[in-house]
Amino acid sequence: MEKTLRKYFALFALPALICFALAFFIPMVWGFILSFCEFTTITDASFVGLQNYIRAFTVDNYFTQAFWFTLGFTIVTVITINILAFALALVLTKNVPGTNAFRTIFFMPNLIGGIVLGWIWQVVLNGVLASFEQTLLSDAKYGFWGLVILMNWQNIGYMMVIYIAAIQNIPADMLEAASIDGADGKTTLFRITIPSVMPSITICMFLTLTNGFKLYDQNLALTNGAPNHQTEMLALNIFNTFYSRVGFEGVGQAKAVMFTILVAAIALIQLVATRSREVEN
Amino acid sequence: MAMVGKKYTKWIIFAILVVVAAFIVFPILVVVMNSFKANLFISSTGAFQLPNSQSFVGTANYTNGIDRISFFSAFGYSLWITVASVIFILLLTSMLAWYITRVKGKVTNIIYYLLVFSMIVPFQMVMFTMSKFSNMIHLDNPIGIIVLYVGFGCGMSTFMFSGFIKSIPIALEEAAMIDGATPVRTFFSVVLPMLKSTAITIAILETMWVWNDYLMPYLVIGTEYRTIPVAIQYLRGGYGSVDMGAMMAMLVLAMIPVIIFYLFCQKYIIKGVLAGAVKG
């Protein structure tokens, strides 16, 4: 069968591969090369070595600032989203009345797109801040916590669904044995529930981690980096470097390469973390 | 006594859940409420006041917003791009996945790892070159962008399909081929029917992605053809202040199809999310 099928490369594999090459592979290789060049359109490039990479940090400090902002934002959201989602999942697996309705409601924000979400929260947060005579843009800390609230609102339901499935998979006899042995709620939680759902915790940690680092749409719609680039995250900073300053395309591309390495590194660590856990089990 | 205590905890938990649910629903209600108010009454603390005889403007925000961003054409583009992309992603990547899983070799191995690699590369890496390149080769229209979506959706979708194909026995396919079926016939009448549940999962995940995607349609076709997210962001305009009334109304219209889709396909969506999370 393999021999016959092999001849059908053009029919089965080629159509998707052409799309893949046009949309991803060629632009990626090209982009990588251009990160070492100076250019304004993609065909008039001249080689400048590492200059773009150096300029990414020296021409202004927005990129470094965006990195720290993104890192802080990601750390806070990874912790809050996972704790809240896990707590909700614990509660919703305890036969509380209306479990299904709650689950439906909690998950819903996840389907709404980032741009729409950003504008929704802009109105709500500006409404709240108005009673203190402030707006979202009057201080970077409002933008920061606004984004944190928005991200929690959007992601808690998603992670909760993953945790619920994991908790429901814990064998009932294990929990029963624990209660016969006289384990209280706290012991059961830390000795049985949490260790049993550890793989899901790893998955959710990395999902929230990459979601945080790659955030763009919500950032654009909520604050667009204001005031003065202080709430600009990495993805938005890269976009602005490309498109709002002429002559900085190379710097934007160099930043994009560094961003890719950062995100890929997180993914690799995740791969190693999940693999080693699989071996343990 | 213990029973009474337990019962109380249950109601306390219930009350907390109601509060959380209110927190989830509240922003959406605020937007719906404000979509019927005049601009002046949306800003500042007025945002949380119900429309009254002074602020109520009926459906003016809706007609105004629909006009300004041509909402229905945006809806049409979003719908066309999402449906066409998802159909082509499903068809082309299931074929690719079958080929690279069943034909072992260096080339198919390299293809597989390239596809996996593409899943972790953020869009910003290819954003600039891809939008210029697609402009050069004339993919910057509502039909060409389908090619780009297939290319970008390829990674995850092929990965998930081939994960499933690996788990099904090859014997059925071999039997069909020995009986004289061509690979095309074998694929469509033996393999494809078995992929149904994986295909639903992938369809859900890709639909959520394409429908809500902002940057790619903005960069590639945004000046001429606006999808819903692009149209909404377009309301912000260049400088000046945003017409918040029209914005609220358009946010409501943008959410309605999503919520309807969710209520009808909830079961599949949650299943899809679970499968996607475990594999991705």
Short mmCIF file of C-alpha atoms in Angstrom, two decimals, chain A:
data_model
loop_
_atom_site.label_atom_id
_atom_site.label_comp_id
_atom_site.label_asym_id
_atom_site.label_seq_id
_atom_site.Cartn_x
_atom_site.Cartn_y
_atom_site.Cartn_z
CA MET A 1 0.00 0.00 0.00
CA GLU A 2 2.79 2.40 0.91
CA LYS A 3 4.29 1.95 -2.54
CA THR A 4 1.09 2.78 -4.39
CA LEU A 5 0.29 5.69 -2.12
CA ARG A 6 3.78 7.15 -2.48
CA LYS A 7 3.03 8.06 -6.10
CA TYR A 8 0.09 10.20 -5.01
CA PHE A 9 2.20 12.89 -3.36
CA ALA A 10 1.00 15.58 -5.77
CA LEU A 11 -2.64 14.86 -5.02
CA PHE A 12 -2.63 14.23 -1.26
CA ALA A 13 0.26 16.24 0.13
CA LEU A 14 1.00 19.00 -2.33
CA PRO A 15 -2.10 21.25 -2.06
CA ALA A 16 -1.74 21.74 1.69
CA LEU A 17 2.03 22.02 1.41
CA ILE A 18 1.79 24.79 -1.20
CA CYS A 19 -0.45 26.77 1.15
CA PHE A 20 1.95 26.07 4.00
CA ALA A 21 4.92 27.27 1.96
CA LEU A 22 3.20 30.45 0.78
CA ALA A 23 1.67 31.44 4.10
CA PHE A 24 4.32 30.28 6.53
CA PHE A 25 7.55 28.77 5.31
CA ILE A 26 8.70 31.28 2.70
CA PRO A 27 7.70 34.33 4.80
CA MET A 28 9.43 32.87 7.84
CA VAL A 29 12.76 32.16 6.14
CA TRP A 30 12.55 35.49 4.34
CA GLY A 31 11.77 37.27 7.59
CA PHE A 32 14.71 35.62 9.31
CA ILE A 33 17.07 36.78 6.55
CA LEU A 34 15.59 40.28 6.57
CA SER A 35 16.25 40.62 10.29
CA PHE A 36 19.92 41.07 9.28
CA CYS A 37 19.08 43.63 6.61
CA GLU A 38 17.92 47.18 6.20
CA PHE A 39 14.82 47.52 4.03
CA THR A 40 11.53 49.31 3.55
CA THR A 41 9.93 46.87 1.13
CA ILE A 42 10.86 43.22 1.24
CA THR A 43 12.78 43.27 -2.04
CA ASP A 44 15.19 46.19 -1.54
CA ALA A 45 17.21 44.79 1.36
CA SER A 46 20.88 45.37 2.10
CA PHE A 47 22.85 43.36 4.63
CA VAL A 48 23.67 45.14 7.89
CA GLY A 49 24.67 42.26 10.17
CA LEU A 50 23.47 42.45 13.76
CA GLN A 51 22.72 46.16 13.63
CA ASN A 52 18.93 45.66 13.84
CA TYR A 53 19.30 43.50 16.93
CA ILE A 54 21.41 46.15 18.61
CA ARG A 55 19.08 48.96 17.60
CA ALA A 56 16.11 47.06 19.03
CA PHE A 57 17.54 47.85 22.47
CA THR A 58 19.42 51.10 21.89
CA VAL A 59 17.10 53.25 19.79
CA ASP A 60 14.53 53.49 22.58
CA ASN A 61 13.77 51.48 25.70
CA TYR A 62 10.22 50.53 24.67
CA PHE A 63 11.17 46.97 23.75
CA THR A 64 12.79 46.25 27.12
CA GLN A 65 9.91 48.02 28.83
CA ALA A 66 7.43 45.89 26.86
CA PHE A 67 9.34 42.78 27.89
CA TRP A 68 9.09 43.58 31.61
CA PHE A 69 5.45 44.59 31.28
CA THR A 70 4.64 41.35 29.43
CA LEU A 71 6.60 39.28 31.93
CA GLY A 72 4.84 40.88 34.92
CA PHE A 73 1.47 40.54 33.26
CA THR A 74 2.11 36.90 32.39
CA ILE A 75 3.26 35.96 35.90
CA VAL A 76 0.22 37.58 37.51
CA THR A 77 -2.25 36.04 35.07
CA VAL A 78 -0.73 32.55 35.19
CA ILE A 79 -1.16 32.55 38.97
CA THR A 80 -4.59 34.16 39.22
CA ILE A 81 -6.22 32.35 36.31
CA ASN A 82 -5.04 28.93 37.43
CA ILE A 83 -5.95 29.37 41.08
CA LEU A 84 -9.40 30.76 40.30
CA ALA A 85 -10.10 28.22 37.57
CA PHE A 86 -9.03 25.36 39.80
CA ALA A 87 -11.15 26.63 42.70
CA LEU A 88 -14.21 26.89 40.45
CA ALA A 89 -13.57 23.41 39.07
CA LEU A 90 -13.35 21.99 42.59
CA VAL A 91 -16.63 23.60 43.55
CA LEU A 92 -18.42 22.61 40.36
CA THR A 93 -17.55 18.94 40.82
CA LYS A 94 -19.30 18.86 44.22
CA ASN A 95 -22.92 18.48 43.03
CA VAL A 96 -23.92 22.06 43.64
CA PRO A 97 -27.33 22.96 42.18
CA GLY A 98 -27.09 24.56 38.74
CA THR A 99 -23.65 23.16 37.92
CA ASN A 100 -24.32 22.96 34.19
CA ALA A 101 -25.70 26.47 33.95
CA PHE A 102 -22.69 27.87 35.79
CA ARG A 103 -20.31 25.97 33.56
CA THR A 104 -22.02 27.32 30.45
CA ILE A 105 -21.84 30.90 31.71
CA PHE A 106 -18.24 30.71 32.91
CA PHE A 107 -16.96 29.35 29.62
CA MET A 108 -18.79 31.81 27.37
CA PRO A 109 -16.32 34.76 27.40
CA ASN A 110 -13.74 32.51 25.85
CA LEU A 111 -15.48 32.53 22.50
CA ILE A 112 -15.63 36.29 22.19
CA GLY A 113 -12.79 37.69 20.11
CA GLY A 114 -9.97 39.76 21.58
CA ILE A 115 -10.90 43.03 19.89
CA VAL A 116 -14.52 42.84 21.06
CA LEU A 117 -13.34 41.89 24.57
CA GLY A 118 -10.99 44.85 24.73
CA TRP A 119 -13.73 47.33 23.90
CA ILE A 120 -16.22 45.75 26.30
CA TRP A 121 -13.80 46.15 29.16
CA GLN A 122 -12.77 49.61 28.13
CA VAL A 123 -16.32 50.80 28.79
CA VAL A 124 -16.69 48.93 32.06
CA LEU A 125 -13.30 49.91 33.47
CA ASN A 126 -13.60 53.53 32.42
CA GLY A 127 -17.02 53.58 34.05
CA VAL A 128 -15.57 52.30 37.32
CA LEU A 129 -12.50 54.55 37.21
CA ALA A 130 -14.65 57.58 36.46
CA SER A 131 -15.93 57.59 40.01
CA PHE A 132 -12.32 58.19 41.10
CA GLU A 133 -11.90 60.78 38.36
CA GLN A 134 -9.44 58.62 36.49
CA THR A 135 -9.45 56.88 33.12
CA LEU A 136 -7.73 53.74 31.85
CA LEU A 137 -5.13 55.87 30.15
CA SER A 138 -4.26 58.16 33.03
CA ASP A 139 -1.80 55.71 34.59
CA ALA A 140 -0.08 52.54 33.35
CA LYS A 141 -1.16 50.65 36.47
CA TYR A 142 -4.81 50.91 35.42
CA GLY A 143 -3.94 49.48 32.02
CA PHE A 144 -1.97 46.68 33.64
CA TRP A 145 -4.67 45.61 36.08
CA GLY A 146 -7.35 46.20 33.47
CA LEU A 147 -5.62 43.71 31.19
CA VAL A 148 -5.24 41.29 34.10
CA ILE A 149 -8.98 41.46 34.88
CA LEU A 150 -9.87 41.08 31.21
CA MET A 151 -7.57 38.09 30.78
CA ASN A 152 -8.99 36.42 33.88
CA TRP A 153 -12.51 37.05 32.68
CA GLN A 154 -11.73 35.46 29.34
CA ASN A 155 -9.58 32.51 30.39
CA ILE A 156 -10.91 31.25 33.70
CA GLY A 157 -13.75 29.32 32.09
CA TYR A 158 -11.46 27.63 29.60
CA MET A 159 -8.99 26.42 32.21
CA MET A 160 -11.88 25.48 34.48
CA VAL A 161 -13.24 23.10 31.84
CA ILE A 162 -9.85 21.37 31.61
CA TYR A 163 -9.61 21.09 35.42
CA ILE A 164 -13.18 19.77 35.72
CA ALA A 165 -12.41 16.96 33.27
CA ALA A 166 -9.25 16.10 35.20
CA ILE A 167 -10.99 16.08 38.59
CA GLN A 168 -13.79 13.89 37.26
CA ASN A 169 -11.17 11.40 36.10
CA ILE A 170 -9.86 10.78 39.60
CA PRO A 171 -10.92 7.23 40.51
CA ALA A 172 -13.79 7.32 43.02
CA ASP A 173 -12.33 4.48 45.12
CA MET A 174 -9.21 6.54 45.76
CA LEU A 175 -11.28 9.33 47.29
CA GLU A 176 -13.39 6.81 49.16
CA ALA A 177 -10.34 5.12 50.64
CA ALA A 178 -9.06 8.49 51.77
CA SER A 179 -12.30 9.34 53.56
CA ILE A 180 -12.43 5.90 55.21
CA ASP A 181 -8.89 6.52 56.45
CA GLY A 182 -10.22 9.70 57.99
CA ALA A 183 -8.56 12.24 55.69
CA ASP A 184 -10.11 15.70 56.00
CA GLY A 185 -10.87 18.02 53.09
CA LYS A 186 -7.49 19.70 53.14
CA THR A 187 -5.51 16.46 53.20
CA THR A 188 -7.59 15.01 50.37
CA LEU A 189 -7.03 18.15 48.30
CA PHE A 190 -3.25 18.27 48.72
CA ARG A 191 -2.52 14.54 48.87
CA ILE A 192 -4.95 13.20 46.28
CA THR A 193 -6.73 15.75 44.13
CA ILE A 194 -3.82 18.03 43.25
CA PRO A 195 -1.28 15.24 42.59
CA SER A 196 -3.79 13.39 40.40
CA VAL A 197 -4.50 16.41 38.21
CA MET A 198 -0.86 17.46 37.93
CA PRO A 199 -0.70 16.82 34.15
CA SER A 200 -3.64 19.19 33.64
CA ILE A 201 -2.00 21.79 35.85
CA THR A 202 1.09 21.63 33.64
CA ILE A 203 -1.04 22.02 30.50
CA CYS A 204 -2.98 24.97 31.90
CA MET A 205 0.16 26.67 33.20
CA PHE A 206 1.72 26.59 29.76
CA LEU A 207 -1.50 27.58 27.98
CA THR A 208 -1.82 30.67 30.18
CA LEU A 209 1.90 31.33 29.86
CA THR A 210 1.88 31.40 26.04
CA ASN A 211 -1.47 33.23 25.95
CA GLY A 212 0.06 35.92 28.14
CA PHE A 213 3.22 36.31 26.12
CA LYS A 214 1.48 36.38 22.75
CA LEU A 215 -1.36 38.71 23.75
CA TYR A 216 -2.08 41.29 21.08
CA ASP A 217 -5.75 41.97 20.20
CA GLN A 218 -6.88 42.73 23.76
CA ASN A 219 -3.88 44.99 24.32
CA LEU A 220 -4.64 46.90 21.12
CA ALA A 221 -8.33 47.40 21.86
CA LEU A 222 -8.06 48.16 25.58
CA THR A 223 -5.18 50.65 25.84
CA ASN A 224 -3.22 50.50 22.56
CA GLY A 225 -0.09 50.90 24.68
CA ALA A 226 -1.09 54.25 26.19
CA PRO A 227 0.03 56.20 28.12
CA ASN A 228 3.29 56.70 26.23
CA HIS A 229 3.99 53.02 25.36
CA GLN A 230 3.85 52.10 29.05
CA THR A 231 1.19 49.41 28.61
CA GLU A 232 2.62 48.15 25.33
CA MET A 233 3.22 44.41 25.33
CA LEU A 234 5.80 42.62 23.16
CA ALA A 235 3.50 41.74 20.26
CA LEU A 236 2.10 45.26 20.06
CA ASN A 237 5.57 46.77 20.33
CA ILE A 238 6.70 44.67 17.38
CA PHE A 239 3.69 45.73 15.35
CA ASN A 240 4.28 49.40 16.13
CA THR A 241 7.96 49.11 15.25
CA PHE A 242 7.04 47.73 11.84
CA TYR A 243 4.18 49.97 10.93
CA SER A 244 4.34 53.28 12.73
CA ARG A 245 7.93 54.29 11.99
CA VAL A 246 9.45 54.41 8.53
CA GLY A 247 12.90 52.82 8.33
CA PHE A 248 12.42 50.55 11.33
CA GLU A 249 11.21 47.46 9.44
CA GLY A 250 14.52 45.68 10.04
CA VAL A 251 14.40 46.44 13.75
CA GLY A 252 10.82 45.13 13.88
CA GLN A 253 11.90 41.92 12.19
CA ALA A 254 14.83 41.50 14.58
CA LYS A 255 12.46 41.95 17.52
CA ALA A 256 10.12 39.38 15.95
CA VAL A 257 12.96 36.85 15.73
CA MET A 258 13.82 37.36 19.41
CA PHE A 259 10.14 37.10 20.31
CA THR A 260 9.90 33.83 18.38
CA ILE A 261 12.93 32.41 20.18
CA LEU A 262 11.38 33.35 23.53
CA VAL A 263 8.01 31.75 22.72
CA ALA A 264 9.68 28.67 21.20
CA ALA A 265 11.81 28.28 24.33
CA ILE A 266 8.68 28.24 26.49
CA ALA A 267 7.15 25.61 24.20
CA LEU A 268 10.28 23.47 24.38
CA ILE A 269 10.36 23.63 28.18
CA GLN A 270 6.71 22.57 28.13
CA LEU A 271 7.50 19.63 25.87
CA VAL A 272 10.29 18.48 28.19
CA ALA A 273 8.07 18.98 31.26
CA THR A 274 5.17 16.95 29.86
CA ARG A 275 7.44 14.24 28.44
CA SER A 276 9.28 13.68 31.74
CA ARG A 277 5.95 13.43 33.53
CA GLU A 278 4.73 10.85 31.03
CA VAL A 279 7.81 8.75 31.76
CA GLU A 280 7.14 8.97 35.49
CA ASN A 281 3.61 7.64 35.11
#
